[in-house]
């Protein structure tokens, strides 16, 4: 595309909207505030990070999207800062960004512990659900009579959001960790299972025939032909599995739990400490983004056809 | 050992009104090269799918070396009309996978070497690490041929294998098939609708009309045959004329004109 690599006029390397907003934001952070403001270091660090992203992405790599994204982020912070500094909004709900990012420096230990416990649950929930769905799906999809009986039933179960049975699972399971894994498991298992069964059931007959004339036995057929055939479907499905896992996780943590990303948010909501709540939400966003990158990396590495 | 017999073989698709193949009788001797010639839709691929063991005859029987056959077996190597490589394996992995199913004793390195040698035979020695999607249709078909040959089966069943290959490569591959037949004395059953290809390759040509074997023609031209040399040979020319006339006669109401009229 033309737009991707156009030359930037020398004047605009310094005089451009993101740079101007960046300077404005630095200036605004020195304004006296109506509400009590915490030390701004973390906040400034975030602004500098965005500025670096802009300089590297737009001025060095010439990606227009980087320019636009930093514009939007800086504009958001500018509006937010203006509202908080002038006291135009309820200070309990719209607090200075300085305070929000300051939470990261004071509560990082608690956040990190929450992160670890959440990742642990997400990992085991996703892995167990995906592995089981693939193994059972391949076996059941392969046997026509089984898949014709089971697929319609699975199609009824799989659209039920697993949050619907959260309270039931929590009551039925011995402790909260197990019930959270079970909820994540159920949220991912049914849709994946259903997708694997239908992919196997509609597998290209030519592929099966070419394997059959090579004298392939049933086990090899399932392991070396059917499984590689469904693998890309399963890997593509990981993207939605990940978001389902987080949905289930936060849903469950909002009800019970004693640690985790969702728990952090719920705990401070109960104290009406919305500064921490907002920090928790931002943190969760960052975590989900990093994990999505990881999933996409896995997909690019393993989807070969 | 690769003697092949069809006895009163009839086949009808489950929901079809009439059989696609009716009462076929044919014996192919060990080491013979037989071409099946017939227009599109006359049942050539259906017949082959029975020989491949993918379909069971509705009635009648199919024997190899006097034994009735059920299902596919290692004594038969197959090249389909459509491309049939496994898309998630490279060209070489496809060939190795084929060898592995019949030769459990080979080590990884021997498998690699064997696969490489067969890829070289079909002129794709340098393309072993390419994924099928990156190969042209004709190249994919050549990999499929390498895979079938590498199984080292006594009988080879090929369904219009060179349909998607350009003329020059087609000549090379025809020569390859000729040579393989000369050297390895395998039984070949080769489907084609190309009259010249049939004469060039076959010991006998089975001419099919829809559902039936109409006539079996012996090709009395000494082997090995070279296309450039025999194409002006009197026997070649007269055989060619005879088969083309047969096409016109038997498929008189089956020309492109009548197809267009239907559309
Ligand atoms: N799976 C199927 N179910 C029902 N009818 C079929 C099926 N496959 C083929 N037929 C019919 O059987 C007849 C023979 O088909 P076949 O594929 O054997 O022809 P062919 O001689 O191989 O033709 P071509 O040269 O075009 O490959 C055709 O009339 C076709 O419509
Ligand atoms: Mg055919």
XYZ file of C-alpha atoms and ligand atoms in Angstrom:
600
model
C 0.000 0.000 0.000
C 1.138 3.457 -0.916
C 0.208 5.022 2.386
C 2.505 2.703 4.355
C 5.785 4.039 3.101
C 5.289 7.652 2.202
C 7.946 10.177 3.050
C 7.393 12.368 6.068
C 8.151 16.049 5.550
C 10.990 17.170 7.869
C 8.818 19.786 9.626
C 6.372 17.110 10.699
C 8.966 14.942 12.374
C 8.769 17.313 15.301
C 5.592 19.271 14.730
C 2.955 16.590 14.684
C -0.144 15.874 16.706
C 1.241 13.098 18.945
C 4.334 15.143 19.823
C 2.263 18.211 20.576
C -0.156 16.204 22.730
C 2.782 14.573 24.501
C 4.227 17.944 25.445
C 0.801 19.191 26.424
C 0.306 16.177 28.674
C 3.664 16.694 30.346
C 2.704 20.294 30.940
C -0.746 19.362 32.269
C 0.791 17.013 34.794
C 2.308 20.046 36.500
C -1.093 21.721 36.890
C -2.429 21.899 40.414
C -5.195 19.404 40.876
C -8.498 19.683 42.747
C -8.162 16.151 44.124
C -5.151 14.760 45.902
C -2.656 13.451 43.339
C -0.091 10.730 43.879
C 3.497 10.950 42.530
C 3.217 10.940 38.739
C 6.283 8.782 37.869
C 4.406 5.702 36.714
C 2.014 7.808 34.691
C 4.871 9.705 33.051
C 6.581 6.432 32.293
C 3.467 5.264 30.453
C 3.347 8.509 28.458
C 7.005 8.108 27.544
C 6.356 4.498 26.456
C 3.594 5.641 24.123
C 5.888 8.379 22.776
C 8.621 5.798 22.120
C 6.074 3.570 20.396
C 5.130 6.546 18.235
C 8.688 7.559 17.388
C 9.801 4.032 16.557
C 6.616 3.022 14.776
C 5.929 6.143 12.763
C 9.120 8.130 12.439
C 11.428 5.127 12.069
C 9.292 2.355 10.620
C 6.856 4.746 8.900
C 3.694 2.982 9.943
C 0.767 5.365 9.721
C -1.263 3.230 12.131
C 1.281 3.963 14.904
C 0.725 7.681 14.381
C -3.030 7.264 14.595
C -2.980 4.940 17.585
C -0.730 7.260 19.603
C -2.983 10.183 18.630
C -6.005 8.360 20.022
C -4.218 7.322 23.239
C -2.777 10.792 23.895
C -6.095 12.455 23.083
C -7.828 10.182 25.563
C -5.288 11.020 28.284
C -5.551 14.725 27.496
C -9.316 14.747 27.867
C -9.088 12.653 31.008
C -6.436 14.920 32.508
C -8.458 18.025 31.675
C -11.563 16.603 33.356
C -9.725 15.547 36.507
C -7.551 18.650 36.846
C -10.482 21.008 36.518
C -12.677 18.870 38.780
C -15.438 18.533 36.199
C -16.350 14.962 37.184
C -16.952 12.944 40.322
C -13.453 12.431 41.691
C -14.260 9.004 43.110
C -15.117 7.626 39.660
C -12.921 9.732 37.385
C -9.649 9.991 39.267
C -6.311 11.321 38.012
C -4.436 8.883 35.793
C -1.399 9.560 37.992
C -3.179 7.753 40.794
C -4.282 4.848 38.630
C -0.789 4.093 37.407
C 0.638 4.722 40.864
C -1.277 1.630 41.982
C 1.081 -0.448 39.859
C 4.010 0.694 42.002
C 2.304 0.036 45.308
C 0.293 -3.093 44.582
C 2.520 -4.881 42.117
C 3.082 -7.774 44.448
C -0.602 -8.406 44.943
C -1.231 -8.002 41.203
C 1.560 -10.381 40.335
C 0.239 -12.995 42.741
C -3.208 -12.560 41.216
C -1.740 -12.898 37.747
C 0.039 -16.116 38.640
C -3.002 -17.728 40.175
C -5.187 -16.666 37.225
C -2.695 -17.890 34.634
C -2.460 -21.196 36.429
C -6.217 -21.682 36.202
C -6.458 -20.476 32.607
C -3.590 -22.709 31.545
C -4.934 -25.901 33.085
C -8.489 -25.143 32.045
C -7.494 -24.513 28.437
C -5.057 -27.399 28.162
C -7.312 -30.018 29.715
C -10.368 -28.875 27.735
C -8.536 -28.684 24.409
C -6.678 -31.970 24.758
C -9.758 -33.871 25.834
C -11.937 -32.243 23.176
C -9.457 -33.191 20.454
C -8.991 -36.801 21.576
C -12.697 -37.464 22.109
C -13.689 -35.410 19.064
C -11.380 -37.331 16.747
C -12.585 -40.702 18.059
C -16.269 -39.834 18.044
C -16.116 -37.907 14.773
C -14.540 -40.915 13.087
C -17.363 -43.309 13.976
C -20.387 -42.194 11.959
C -22.956 -43.772 14.238
C -21.427 -42.183 17.353
C -21.117 -38.724 15.850
C -24.669 -38.764 14.573
C -25.878 -39.495 18.069
C -23.543 -37.213 19.981
C -23.190 -34.148 17.771
C -26.844 -33.019 18.143
C -26.550 -33.320 21.923
C -23.273 -31.415 21.979
C -24.850 -28.704 19.850
C -27.495 -28.193 22.532
C -24.988 -28.016 25.381
C -22.216 -25.982 23.784
C -24.023 -22.626 23.381
C -24.891 -22.470 27.107
C -22.463 -19.919 28.569
C -20.590 -21.675 31.314
C -21.125 -18.653 33.565
C -24.685 -19.918 33.785
C -23.603 -22.855 35.869
C -20.966 -21.034 37.884
C -22.873 -21.017 41.171
C -23.830 -24.642 40.715
C -20.237 -25.687 40.056
C -18.941 -23.656 42.987
C -21.410 -25.390 45.260
C -20.584 -28.833 43.881
C -16.765 -28.657 43.902
C -14.583 -29.111 47.004
C -12.658 -25.859 46.614
C -12.659 -22.703 44.588
C -9.584 -23.423 42.497
C -11.063 -26.656 41.200
C -14.415 -25.082 40.482
C -12.745 -22.287 38.518
C -10.830 -24.810 36.409
C -14.050 -26.739 35.875
C -15.889 -23.605 34.754
C -13.117 -22.682 32.299
C -12.986 -26.293 31.162
C -16.704 -26.409 30.456
C -16.635 -23.066 28.682
C -13.948 -24.262 26.261
C -14.593 -27.986 26.034
C -18.060 -28.023 24.484
C -17.498 -25.601 21.603
C -14.103 -27.150 20.782
C -15.489 -30.671 21.032
C -18.377 -29.806 18.743
C -16.067 -28.173 16.215
C -13.652 -31.111 16.190
C -16.451 -33.651 15.728
C -17.970 -31.794 12.812
C -14.570 -31.203 11.175
C -13.740 -34.899 11.421
C -17.187 -35.909 10.199
C -16.874 -33.718 7.096
C -13.221 -34.532 6.379
C -12.349 -34.500 2.674
C -13.071 -38.002 1.381
C -10.205 -37.815 -1.099
C -7.733 -37.510 1.750
C -9.183 -40.523 3.549
C -9.187 -42.528 0.316
C -5.566 -41.728 -0.446
C -4.660 -42.867 3.046
C -6.712 -46.056 2.719
C -5.002 -47.112 -0.510
C -1.665 -46.700 1.281
C -2.821 -49.480 3.641
C -3.160 -47.251 6.661
C -4.552 -48.902 9.800
C -7.171 -47.245 12.005
C -4.726 -46.020 14.637
C -2.364 -44.477 12.078
C -5.364 -43.036 10.252
C -6.502 -41.217 13.397
C -3.017 -40.178 14.508
C -1.366 -39.241 11.204
C -4.290 -38.247 8.997
C -7.358 -37.183 10.986
C -5.473 -35.421 13.787
C -3.264 -33.295 11.482
C -6.382 -32.531 9.467
C -8.202 -31.020 12.470
C -5.118 -29.392 13.999
C -5.454 -26.049 12.172
C -9.123 -25.853 13.185
C -8.194 -26.417 16.812
C -5.368 -23.872 16.704
C -7.588 -21.220 15.100
C -10.144 -21.975 17.762
C -7.588 -21.114 20.493
C -8.242 -17.410 19.981
C -11.849 -17.744 21.030
C -10.908 -20.293 23.703
C -8.622 -17.722 25.299
C -11.297 -15.059 25.501
C -13.791 -17.630 26.795
C -11.264 -18.658 29.445
C -10.896 -15.072 30.653
C -14.613 -14.508 30.598
C -15.164 -17.601 32.736
C -12.239 -16.735 34.976
C -13.316 -13.206 35.818
C -16.913 -14.309 36.061
C -15.957 -16.947 38.587
C -13.512 -14.729 40.465
C -16.129 -12.048 40.793
C -18.216 -14.532 42.745
C -15.668 -16.208 44.977
C -11.896 -16.781 45.046
C -9.193 -15.319 47.249
C -6.711 -14.282 44.591
C -6.581 -13.579 40.880
C -7.022 -10.727 38.439
C -10.798 -10.764 38.734
C -10.585 -11.037 42.495
C -8.385 -7.922 42.645
C -11.075 -5.976 40.834
C -13.905 -7.342 42.955
C -12.092 -6.754 46.247
C -11.451 -3.080 45.563
C -14.941 -2.574 44.174
C -16.224 -3.621 47.568
C -14.031 -0.951 49.187
C -15.247 1.482 46.522
C -11.591 2.028 45.622
C -12.173 2.619 41.934
C -8.627 3.796 41.363
C -7.435 0.270 42.077
C -10.336 -1.173 40.125
C -9.308 0.795 37.063
C -5.678 -0.258 37.508
C -6.845 -3.876 37.740
C -8.839 -3.529 34.527
C -5.881 -2.003 32.681
C -3.638 -4.770 33.978
C -6.041 -7.434 32.806
C -6.170 -5.804 29.375
C -2.394 -5.916 29.128
C -2.304 -9.562 30.224
C -4.959 -10.618 27.704
C -3.125 -8.743 24.937
C 0.162 -10.471 25.733
C -1.562 -13.858 25.798
C -3.273 -13.182 22.456
C 0.126 -12.455 20.960
C 1.325 -15.756 22.353
C -1.636 -17.591 20.838
C -1.048 -15.924 17.480
C 2.614 -16.877 17.659
C 1.671 -20.511 18.291
C -0.794 -20.400 15.403
C 1.741 -18.970 12.964
C 4.273 -21.551 14.007
C 2.048 -24.594 13.752
C -0.491 -23.876 11.029
C 1.464 -24.954 7.962
C -1.233 -25.303 5.348
C 2.866 -61.782 -8.576
C 0.157 -59.600 -10.010
C -2.551 -61.364 -11.939
C -5.852 -59.568 -11.913
C -9.281 -60.991 -12.784
C -12.761 -59.520 -13.020
C -15.632 -61.987 -13.125
C -19.135 -60.757 -14.039
C -18.399 -57.612 -12.127
C -21.380 -55.295 -11.713
C -21.523 -52.086 -9.771
C -24.365 -49.714 -9.005
C -24.175 -46.570 -6.869
C -26.576 -46.867 -3.910
C -29.121 -44.299 -5.079
C -28.633 -44.697 -8.819
C -31.306 -46.046 -11.159
C -28.994 -48.216 -13.255
C -25.622 -49.872 -12.764
C -22.519 -47.912 -13.786
C -20.642 -51.124 -14.611
C -22.398 -54.193 -15.966
C -21.019 -57.706 -16.151
C -17.390 -56.891 -16.769
C -15.038 -59.772 -17.490
C -11.338 -59.134 -17.818
C -8.089 -60.906 -17.078
C -4.839 -58.993 -16.779
C -1.774 -61.220 -16.723
C 1.152 -60.678 -14.413
C 3.502 -58.051 -15.796
C 1.048 -56.887 -18.408
C 0.390 -53.251 -19.236
C -3.292 -52.625 -19.857
C -4.798 -49.259 -20.737
C -8.462 -48.572 -20.140
C -9.749 -46.165 -22.740
C -13.156 -44.521 -22.765
C -14.942 -41.195 -22.798
C -15.663 -39.142 -19.727
C -18.347 -40.689 -17.512
C -18.143 -44.224 -18.904
C -17.168 -45.619 -15.500
C -13.365 -45.815 -15.625
C -12.782 -44.231 -12.222
C -15.581 -46.290 -10.714
C -13.968 -49.468 -11.995
C -10.628 -48.411 -10.571
C -12.141 -47.563 -7.183
C -13.297 -51.186 -6.992
C -9.834 -52.433 -7.902
C -8.361 -50.069 -5.314
C -10.583 -51.697 -2.705
C -12.461 -48.499 -1.910
C -15.778 -49.865 -3.197
C -17.244 -53.339 -3.178
C -18.812 -54.758 -6.347
C -22.595 -55.040 -6.243
C -22.257 -58.498 -7.735
C -19.551 -60.560 -9.362
C -16.019 -60.709 -8.092
C -12.552 -59.287 -8.333
C -9.552 -61.562 -7.804
C -5.818 -61.036 -7.446
C -3.722 -64.148 -8.077
C -6.879 -66.208 -7.781
C -7.842 -64.794 -4.378
C -10.970 -62.715 -3.915
C -10.062 -59.241 -2.698
C -11.676 -57.160 0.016
C -10.359 -53.685 0.722
C -7.016 -52.095 -0.215
C -3.776 -54.022 0.026
C -0.001 -53.511 -0.152
C 0.174 -55.388 -3.471
C -1.610 -52.470 -5.169
C -0.196 -48.978 -5.617
C -2.620 -46.211 -6.569
C -2.475 -42.839 -8.280
C -5.804 -41.011 -8.265
C -7.236 -38.800 -10.962
C -7.553 -35.927 -8.494
C -4.608 -34.603 -6.496
C -4.362 -36.619 -3.359
C -1.289 -35.533 -1.397
C -1.624 -34.818 2.299
C -1.510 -31.029 2.404
C 0.222 -30.809 5.806
C 3.220 -32.879 4.707
C 6.018 -31.815 2.393
C 6.446 -33.663 -0.905
C 9.099 -35.895 0.624
C 7.127 -36.535 3.813
C 4.240 -37.668 1.615
C 6.460 -40.236 -0.083
C 7.993 -41.339 3.221
C 4.546 -41.764 4.739
C 3.629 -44.074 1.860
C 6.772 -46.172 2.254
C 6.365 -46.396 6.036
C 2.981 -48.101 5.721
C 4.472 -51.086 3.891
C 8.071 -51.098 5.128
C 8.117 -51.002 8.901
C 11.741 -52.168 9.028
C 13.403 -49.082 7.524
C 15.285 -46.523 9.603
C 14.655 -42.812 9.250
C 17.731 -42.260 7.115
C 16.917 -45.125 4.742
C 13.371 -43.811 4.379
C 14.744 -40.380 3.500
C 17.090 -41.786 0.884
C 14.484 -44.041 -0.673
C 11.973 -41.186 -0.868
C 14.596 -38.905 -2.376
C 15.449 -41.476 -5.046
C 11.801 -41.787 -6.075
C 11.380 -38.014 -6.181
C 14.402 -37.881 -8.455
C 12.807 -40.506 -10.690
C 9.844 -38.214 -11.311
C 12.111 -35.207 -11.766
C 11.383 -33.525 -8.437
C 14.659 -34.206 -6.642
C 14.975 -30.554 -5.666
C 11.392 -30.073 -4.463
C 11.317 -32.524 -1.560
C 10.797 -29.856 1.077
C 8.002 -28.023 -0.693
C 4.443 -28.160 0.627
C 1.877 -29.514 -1.883
C 0.036 -26.179 -2.026
C 3.219 -24.604 -3.401
C 3.519 -27.184 -6.193
C 1.728 -26.967 -9.532
C -0.994 -29.516 -10.287
C 1.281 -31.541 -12.533
C 4.066 -31.542 -9.947
C 1.650 -32.711 -7.244
C 0.625 -35.557 -9.513
C 4.254 -36.530 -10.007
C 4.756 -36.651 -6.237
C 1.669 -38.879 -6.030
C 3.246 -41.148 -8.661
C 6.494 -41.247 -6.684
C 4.511 -42.157 -3.576
C 2.720 -44.996 -5.353
C 5.898 -46.332 -6.931
C 7.791 -46.152 -3.647
C 5.379 -48.649 -2.099
C 6.904 -51.191 -4.483
C 3.551 -52.878 -5.145
C 3.119 -55.621 -7.779
C 0.134 -53.934 -9.359
C -0.114 -50.265 -10.181
C -3.488 -48.639 -10.715
C -3.246 -45.221 -12.328
C -6.282 -43.066 -13.098
C -5.442 -40.505 -15.801
C -2.249 -39.631 -13.946
C -0.943 -37.254 -16.591
C -4.199 -35.400 -17.212
C -2.814 -32.196 -15.703
C 0.767 -32.467 -16.958
C 2.026 -30.450 -19.942
C 3.071 -32.239 -23.135
C 6.812 -32.188 -22.576
C 6.660 -33.478 -19.007
C 3.990 -35.908 -20.084
C 6.376 -37.487 -22.569
C 9.023 -37.768 -19.853
C 6.602 -39.369 -17.453
C 5.272 -41.732 -20.102
C 8.834 -42.800 -20.704
C 9.326 -43.240 -16.972
C 6.262 -45.473 -16.744
C 7.457 -47.439 -19.802
C 10.893 -47.952 -18.266
C 9.487 -48.949 -14.909
C 7.321 -51.490 -16.604
C 10.272 -52.856 -18.587
C 12.601 -53.030 -15.605
C 10.368 -54.002 -12.732
C 7.827 -56.181 -14.533
C 4.905 -54.855 -12.571
C 1.316 -55.159 -13.676
C -0.049 -51.820 -14.847
C -3.656 -50.779 -15.185
C -3.630 -47.328 -16.668
C -6.758 -45.255 -17.308
C -6.614 -42.638 -20.013
C -8.796 -40.955 -22.592
C -5.796 -40.111 -24.774
C -5.657 -42.563 -27.695
C -1.964 -41.936 -28.471
C -0.971 -42.384 -24.855
C -2.794 -45.703 -24.748
C -1.042 -46.990 -27.878
C 2.322 -45.801 -26.670
C 2.078 -47.547 -23.315
C -0.192 -50.544 -23.550
C 0.200 -54.204 -24.390
C -3.578 -54.311 -24.609
C -6.171 -51.580 -24.769
C -9.549 -52.102 -23.142
C -12.048 -49.884 -24.917
C -15.037 -49.025 -22.751
C -18.479 -47.801 -23.671
C -20.600 -46.590 -20.720
C -20.802 -49.513 -18.319
C -19.303 -52.086 -20.677
C -16.060 -53.376 -22.100
C -16.693 -53.007 -25.789
C -13.526 -54.375 -27.274
C -10.023 -55.409 -26.279
C -7.322 -54.419 -28.759
C -3.795 -55.902 -28.812
C -0.989 -53.463 -29.549
C 1.569 -55.311 -31.687
C 4.277 -52.709 -31.678
C 7.567 -53.918 -30.172
C 8.711 -52.354 -26.941
C 10.370 -50.159 -25.867
C 8.479 -47.602 -27.893
C 9.606 -44.092 -28.482
C 6.884 -41.646 -29.380
C 8.951 -39.778 -31.980
C 9.884 -43.037 -33.687
C 6.556 -44.825 -33.712
C 4.203 -42.007 -34.475
C 4.735 -42.493 -38.200
C 4.777 -46.260 -37.890
C 2.072 -47.784 -40.011
C 0.709 -49.918 -37.160
C 0.526 -46.873 -34.896
C -1.295 -44.835 -37.477
C -3.852 -47.508 -38.308
C -4.486 -48.354 -34.644
C -4.921 -44.703 -33.876
C -7.415 -44.309 -36.700
C -9.298 -47.395 -35.627
C -9.644 -46.235 -32.011
C -10.642 -42.724 -32.960
C -13.265 -44.106 -35.344
C -14.487 -46.311 -32.512
C -14.814 -43.222 -30.317
C -16.872 -41.463 -32.973
C -19.022 -44.488 -33.558
C -19.672 -45.464 -29.954
C -20.005 -41.986 -28.610
C -21.867 -40.592 -31.623
C -24.608 -39.062 -29.512
C -22.018 -38.003 -26.952
C -20.131 -35.317 -28.803
C -19.543 -31.859 -27.443
C -22.286 -30.629 -29.783
C -24.895 -32.737 -28.042
C -23.550 -31.633 -24.662
C -23.920 -28.031 -25.704
C -27.428 -28.721 -26.960
C -28.293 -30.067 -23.507
C -26.963 -26.935 -21.871
N -20.188 -41.099 -6.009
C -21.046 -41.268 -7.030
N -22.353 -41.441 -6.802
C -23.222 -41.613 -7.820
N -22.874 -41.627 -9.118
C -21.579 -41.470 -9.419
C -20.594 -41.273 -8.388
N -19.386 -41.129 -8.981
C -19.598 -41.233 -10.315
N -20.909 -41.443 -10.579
C -21.488 -41.644 -11.913
O -20.931 -42.806 -12.473
C -20.640 -42.609 -13.847
C -19.182 -42.961 -14.107
O -18.335 -42.070 -13.418
P -16.767 -42.213 -13.412
O -16.223 -41.201 -12.487
O -16.426 -43.618 -13.153
O -16.416 -41.818 -14.909
P -14.996 -41.746 -15.640
O -15.036 -42.703 -16.746
O -13.902 -41.881 -14.657
O -15.008 -40.279 -16.250
P -13.799 -39.221 -16.380
O -13.009 -39.600 -17.580
O -14.491 -37.918 -16.561
O -12.997 -39.274 -15.126
C -20.962 -41.164 -14.160
O -22.181 -41.147 -14.873
C -21.136 -40.503 -12.845
O -22.156 -39.562 -12.898
Mg -12.417 -40.646 -13.932
